XYZ file of C-alpha atoms in Angstrom:
361
model
C 67.097 39.694 -27.824
C 66.652 40.220 -24.108
C 66.521 37.141 -21.909
C 62.793 37.704 -21.418
C 62.213 37.810 -25.182
C 64.428 34.779 -25.762
C 62.610 32.475 -23.329
C 59.167 33.605 -24.467
C 60.117 33.033 -28.095
C 61.416 29.533 -27.372
C 58.207 28.569 -25.553
C 56.156 29.920 -28.479
C 58.353 28.162 -31.099
C 59.583 31.441 -32.579
C 63.167 32.133 -33.760
C 65.767 33.009 -31.091
C 69.217 34.574 -31.325
C 70.585 31.757 -29.160
C 69.164 28.914 -27.139
C 67.744 30.087 -23.795
C 69.518 28.736 -20.702
C 68.471 28.073 -17.118
C 71.301 26.072 -15.533
C 71.458 24.990 -11.895
C 74.793 24.390 -10.182
C 75.679 22.488 -7.015
C 76.843 25.047 -4.389
C 80.409 23.725 -4.669
C 80.263 24.050 -8.463
C 79.086 27.620 -8.046
C 82.069 28.307 -5.776
C 84.468 26.814 -8.345
C 83.004 28.911 -11.153
C 83.043 32.042 -8.989
C 86.746 31.541 -8.290
C 87.505 30.796 -11.952
C 85.621 33.857 -13.182
C 86.762 36.026 -10.253
C 83.237 37.138 -9.415
C 80.928 36.752 -6.389
C 79.039 33.451 -6.228
C 75.755 35.375 -6.446
C 76.712 36.548 -9.954
C 77.592 33.150 -11.433
C 74.156 32.594 -12.976
C 74.306 35.933 -14.783
C 77.827 35.323 -16.102
C 76.867 31.824 -17.254
C 74.027 33.155 -19.352
C 70.962 32.210 -17.334
C 67.925 33.798 -18.965
C 65.527 33.078 -16.097
C 65.593 34.819 -12.724
C 63.502 33.015 -10.154
C 62.971 32.822 -6.398
C 61.566 30.236 -4.032
C 58.606 31.485 -2.039
C 57.311 28.156 -0.718
C 58.904 25.512 1.468
C 61.798 25.071 -0.960
C 63.072 28.394 0.342
C 63.429 26.767 3.749
C 65.410 23.915 2.179
C 67.576 25.749 -0.358
C 67.183 29.474 0.215
C 68.479 29.464 3.794
C 72.194 28.747 3.560
C 74.149 27.825 6.688
C 77.883 28.418 6.854
C 78.746 25.464 9.074
C 77.969 21.745 8.997
C 75.440 20.930 11.704
C 73.851 24.401 11.818
C 70.038 24.184 12.047
C 66.857 26.179 11.631
C 63.139 25.508 12.060
C 60.951 26.868 9.268
C 57.499 28.454 9.289
C 55.885 25.008 8.884
C 57.600 23.550 11.962
C 60.097 21.487 9.937
C 63.604 21.397 11.436
C 66.521 21.501 8.982
C 70.236 20.951 9.479
C 73.155 21.376 7.117
C 74.827 18.022 6.456
C 76.938 17.209 3.397
C 76.617 20.757 2.125
C 72.819 20.665 1.915
C 69.955 21.245 4.333
C 68.449 17.935 5.465
C 65.249 17.407 7.467
C 65.874 16.559 11.106
C 62.284 16.742 12.394
C 58.944 16.160 10.647
C 56.282 18.031 12.650
C 53.432 15.574 11.924
C 55.353 12.297 11.972
C 53.519 9.805 14.183
C 50.776 12.286 15.039
C 47.152 11.327 15.485
C 43.972 12.530 13.838
C 43.414 15.336 16.355
C 46.905 16.812 15.957
C 46.694 16.585 12.171
C 43.336 18.376 12.209
C 44.716 21.111 14.472
C 47.812 21.802 12.351
C 47.805 25.349 11.012
C 49.582 26.543 7.891
C 51.643 29.768 8.067
C 49.263 32.176 6.336
C 50.647 34.938 8.563
C 54.076 34.425 6.954
C 53.033 34.786 3.303
C 54.241 38.389 3.188
C 57.636 37.318 4.549
C 57.933 34.522 1.996
C 56.985 36.729 -0.930
C 59.590 39.352 -0.021
C 62.113 37.018 -1.665
C 60.645 38.149 -4.991
C 61.598 41.762 -4.279
C 65.234 40.863 -4.968
C 64.317 40.338 -8.631
C 63.227 43.935 -9.172
C 66.471 44.985 -10.950
C 66.043 42.105 -13.420
C 62.379 42.522 -14.357
C 62.826 44.352 -17.637
C 65.550 42.167 -19.143
C 65.048 38.713 -17.656
C 62.300 36.093 -17.678
C 60.868 36.234 -14.148
C 59.651 33.134 -12.329
C 58.062 32.457 -8.958
C 58.653 28.997 -7.475
C 55.855 27.808 -5.167
C 57.142 24.230 -4.894
C 56.909 21.730 -3.332
C 53.216 21.620 -4.111
C 51.726 18.436 -2.640
C 53.543 15.080 -2.457
C 56.960 16.358 -1.443
C 55.255 18.894 0.822
C 53.398 16.098 2.609
C 56.599 14.061 2.933
C 58.315 16.995 4.622
C 55.492 17.369 7.135
C 54.794 13.689 7.881
C 57.990 11.934 6.797
C 57.814 9.783 3.666
C 56.718 6.576 5.412
C 53.781 8.224 7.189
C 52.818 10.259 4.121
C 52.737 7.149 1.917
C 50.768 5.194 4.517
C 48.197 7.964 4.884
C 47.790 8.164 1.108
C 47.313 4.407 0.865
C 44.667 4.328 3.599
C 43.056 7.627 2.534
C 41.410 8.477 5.826
C 38.931 11.357 5.476
C 40.960 13.427 7.934
C 44.113 13.055 5.862
C 42.336 13.853 2.601
C 40.980 16.986 4.263
C 44.538 17.830 5.307
C 45.751 17.435 1.715
C 43.079 19.877 0.588
C 44.084 22.346 3.307
C 47.752 22.024 2.364
C 46.935 22.873 -1.231
C 44.679 25.723 -0.064
C 47.776 27.320 1.421
C 49.891 26.836 -1.700
C 47.063 28.168 -3.882
C 46.861 31.282 -1.703
C 50.641 31.687 -1.895
C 50.576 31.392 -5.693
C 47.585 33.711 -6.077
C 49.176 36.388 -3.915
C 52.452 36.136 -5.839
C 50.631 36.518 -9.145
C 48.728 39.540 -7.846
C 51.801 41.350 -6.511
C 54.425 40.627 -9.141
C 54.675 40.767 -12.912
C 55.554 37.114 -13.544
C 56.517 35.380 -16.765
C 55.739 31.868 -15.507
C 54.532 30.074 -12.384
C 56.971 27.379 -11.299
C 55.557 24.337 -9.502
C 56.874 20.921 -8.619
C 57.155 17.790 -6.505
C 59.723 15.020 -6.712
C 57.391 12.093 -7.387
C 59.906 10.071 -9.412
C 62.874 7.931 -8.404
C 65.775 6.526 -10.381
C 63.745 3.509 -11.508
C 60.310 5.062 -11.871
C 57.471 6.628 -9.901
C 57.755 6.635 -6.099
C 54.029 5.999 -5.813
C 51.572 4.156 -7.996
C 50.428 6.358 -10.902
C 46.824 5.397 -10.140
C 47.204 6.720 -6.595
C 48.835 9.886 -7.924
C 45.885 10.404 -10.270
C 43.297 9.794 -7.577
C 44.771 11.771 -4.677
C 47.223 14.299 -6.072
C 46.308 15.145 -9.662
C 43.093 17.081 -8.887
C 44.901 19.043 -6.189
C 47.854 19.857 -8.427
C 45.429 21.149 -11.040
C 44.199 23.723 -8.528
C 47.722 25.160 -8.345
C 48.243 24.996 -12.111
C 44.936 26.852 -12.528
C 46.328 29.853 -10.643
C 48.835 30.448 -13.426
C 46.570 29.391 -16.296
C 43.807 31.793 -15.275
C 46.324 34.628 -15.507
C 47.670 33.588 -18.887
C 51.016 32.430 -17.469
C 52.934 29.351 -18.632
C 53.074 26.750 -15.869
C 56.371 24.947 -15.305
C 56.681 21.739 -13.284
C 59.768 20.090 -11.780
C 60.067 16.465 -10.789
C 63.203 14.400 -10.638
C 63.175 10.772 -11.680
C 61.153 8.561 -13.966
C 57.764 10.247 -14.279
C 56.928 9.097 -17.812
C 53.581 7.502 -16.724
C 52.083 10.854 -15.677
C 53.404 13.257 -18.325
C 50.166 12.976 -20.302
C 48.225 13.742 -17.106
C 50.348 16.814 -16.444
C 49.592 18.088 -19.945
C 45.894 17.406 -19.395
C 45.778 19.676 -16.332
C 47.639 22.502 -18.040
C 51.402 21.918 -17.951
C 53.513 24.008 -20.358
C 57.154 23.416 -19.325
C 58.638 20.173 -17.922
C 61.926 19.974 -15.995
C 64.543 18.453 -15.495
C 64.224 15.424 -17.858
C 66.408 13.029 -15.878
C 67.516 11.196 -18.988
C 69.147 8.199 -17.274
C 65.788 7.062 -15.828
C 63.466 4.593 -17.604
C 61.187 6.303 -20.120
C 62.898 9.673 -19.812
C 64.977 9.842 -22.987
C 64.634 13.493 -23.978
C 64.417 12.922 -27.718
C 61.743 10.262 -27.316
C 59.726 12.545 -25.050
C 60.070 15.333 -27.578
C 58.640 13.096 -30.315
C 55.677 12.115 -28.202
C 54.860 15.314 -26.325
C 56.737 18.062 -28.172
C 53.605 19.648 -29.628
C 52.193 20.267 -26.170
C 55.290 20.814 -24.022
C 58.409 22.891 -23.762
C 61.252 20.897 -22.208
C 63.981 22.204 -19.932
C 66.892 19.905 -19.071
C 68.171 16.585 -20.322
C 71.974 17.054 -20.203
C 73.138 14.039 -18.184
C 74.731 14.984 -14.842
C 75.472 11.420 -13.733
C 77.551 10.038 -16.585
C 78.187 12.567 -19.329
C 79.065 15.848 -17.621
C 81.290 14.582 -14.794
C 82.849 11.625 -16.617
C 82.777 12.288 -20.370
C 85.384 14.069 -22.437
C 84.807 17.611 -23.661
C 84.321 16.243 -27.170
C 81.722 13.751 -25.937
C 79.907 16.548 -24.111
C 79.893 18.711 -27.249
C 78.546 15.904 -29.432
C 75.881 14.798 -26.957
C 74.759 18.382 -26.297
C 74.573 19.132 -30.013
C 72.495 16.002 -30.633
C 70.191 16.964 -27.769
C 69.752 20.556 -28.936
C 69.150 19.600 -32.556
C 66.566 17.011 -31.551
C 64.791 19.228 -29.059
C 64.552 22.272 -31.353
C 63.716 20.516 -34.623
C 60.221 22.058 -34.594
C 61.635 25.537 -34.179
C 61.859 25.768 -30.404
C 60.261 24.386 -27.294
C 63.526 23.808 -25.455
C 65.522 25.541 -22.700
C 69.038 24.265 -22.101
C 69.553 22.825 -18.632
C 71.143 19.820 -17.012
C 69.185 16.840 -15.727
C 69.934 18.099 -12.217
C 72.400 20.490 -10.613
C 75.817 20.369 -12.293
C 78.010 18.417 -9.823
C 81.323 19.787 -8.498
C 83.362 16.950 -10.008
C 82.451 18.164 -13.509
C 85.572 19.392 -15.363
C 85.356 23.039 -16.348
C 86.180 22.054 -19.919
C 82.985 20.007 -20.005
C 80.889 22.881 -18.695
C 82.283 25.238 -21.319
C 81.820 22.591 -24.038
C 78.128 22.274 -23.160
C 77.662 26.042 -23.250
C 79.520 26.363 -26.535
C 76.905 24.223 -28.279
C 74.206 26.562 -26.987
C 75.913 29.544 -28.594
C 77.642 30.871 -25.498
C 81.414 30.557 -25.852
C 84.057 30.546 -23.132
C 85.145 33.991 -24.324
C 81.613 35.347 -24.010
C 81.336 33.974 -20.462
C 84.652 35.520 -19.406
C 83.648 38.815 -21.022
C 80.430 38.789 -19.017
C 82.447 38.090 -15.852
C 84.741 41.033 -16.652
C 81.701 43.317 -16.918
C 80.457 42.035 -13.562
C 83.816 42.731 -11.911
C 83.541 46.383 -12.955
C 80.472 46.710 -10.704
C 82.531 45.743 -7.659
C 85.481 48.091 -8.187
C-alpha cells in the first residue's frame, strides 16, 4: 500500500499492510536520529515511516516553521507577534494586542495580503502528493490564536467579560482562518484539513467547558465546515485533558483526534476508544513523559502492543503517534521498540535511510 492508501484505509476501518504512522520528534531528537541514520534532518520523517506529509500555513508556521540557528534570534510574524528562540523553541516575546483598548482591537487587521505567502509552504509537498497522505495545518484556530495576540491573561479576561467588541474580534479572527482554509482547499489536493488549539492542560481544560461551548465551539465549527463541505476528514490537535469536550468536537464534525495525552485525567486512550471509537479515529497515545524516555525497551514494546491492539480492535481507526513530540532523552532502543510493534523494524528503517543516502551522492 502507498502511505496515502494506508492512512485512508485506517480512517475507514479497512485492512492495512501495516499501521499508519505520523510521529513528531523534538528538534534535538530529529538531530540525533539524523546522525544515527546518516541522513539530513529533513529526511528523518521519511526514513522513520511517516505516512502523512503536512505543512503549517497558519500562525503555527511562525512558531515552528521558522527555525533560528542561534538562541536569542527573533522575528516578527505577519500578525505582529514577536518570537525569539529560547530553549531550542520559538517563544512569544510580544503580544500585539496585550493591554490594548477597544479602539485598537477594532482597528487590528488580519494579514489577508499574506495568504499567498503562507500557502506557498504547501508547494514543498508536490513531490509527495501521489504516494503520501497530504495535510494542510491551519492551526491555531481560535483559543490559542487569541492567546498569541492578546496574551493568555488578557484573552481569558476578554472571554470571561464577553464585550461585544471582543466577540466581534473573535468572529473576525475566525473569518481569516476560514479564508485561509478555503483557499488551501481550493488550490491543493488535500487528504485532510488539520485544525487545532491547545485548550487543555495537564490537569484538565484551561477554560471552563461551558465557556468553550458558548464562545469557541460555534466558531470552530465554521473552520471544520470548510473541510466537511469538501468531503475531507477534519483532524484536531489539542494537548492536555480535553475529555469534557470530545463529544462536542464530534458533534461539529471531528474525524481525527490528536495527540491523546494519556497521562492527563480522562485521556486514557483505550477508554476513549471504547467510548468514542465508532465516531473517531485516534492519533497518538504513546506516553512521552514516563514510558518513552524512562521505560525499558521491553516495557515500551509491551505498552505499545497493548495500545495498538486496543485501538485497532474494530479493524482500524488508529494512527500511531506519541502523546507529544518524542523528547531527546528517549533512548534509541525505545524508539525502535515502539516502531517494531507497528510493523516497522530497525532493519527496515536503516534500509530506508540507505536509500535516502543514495539521493545525496
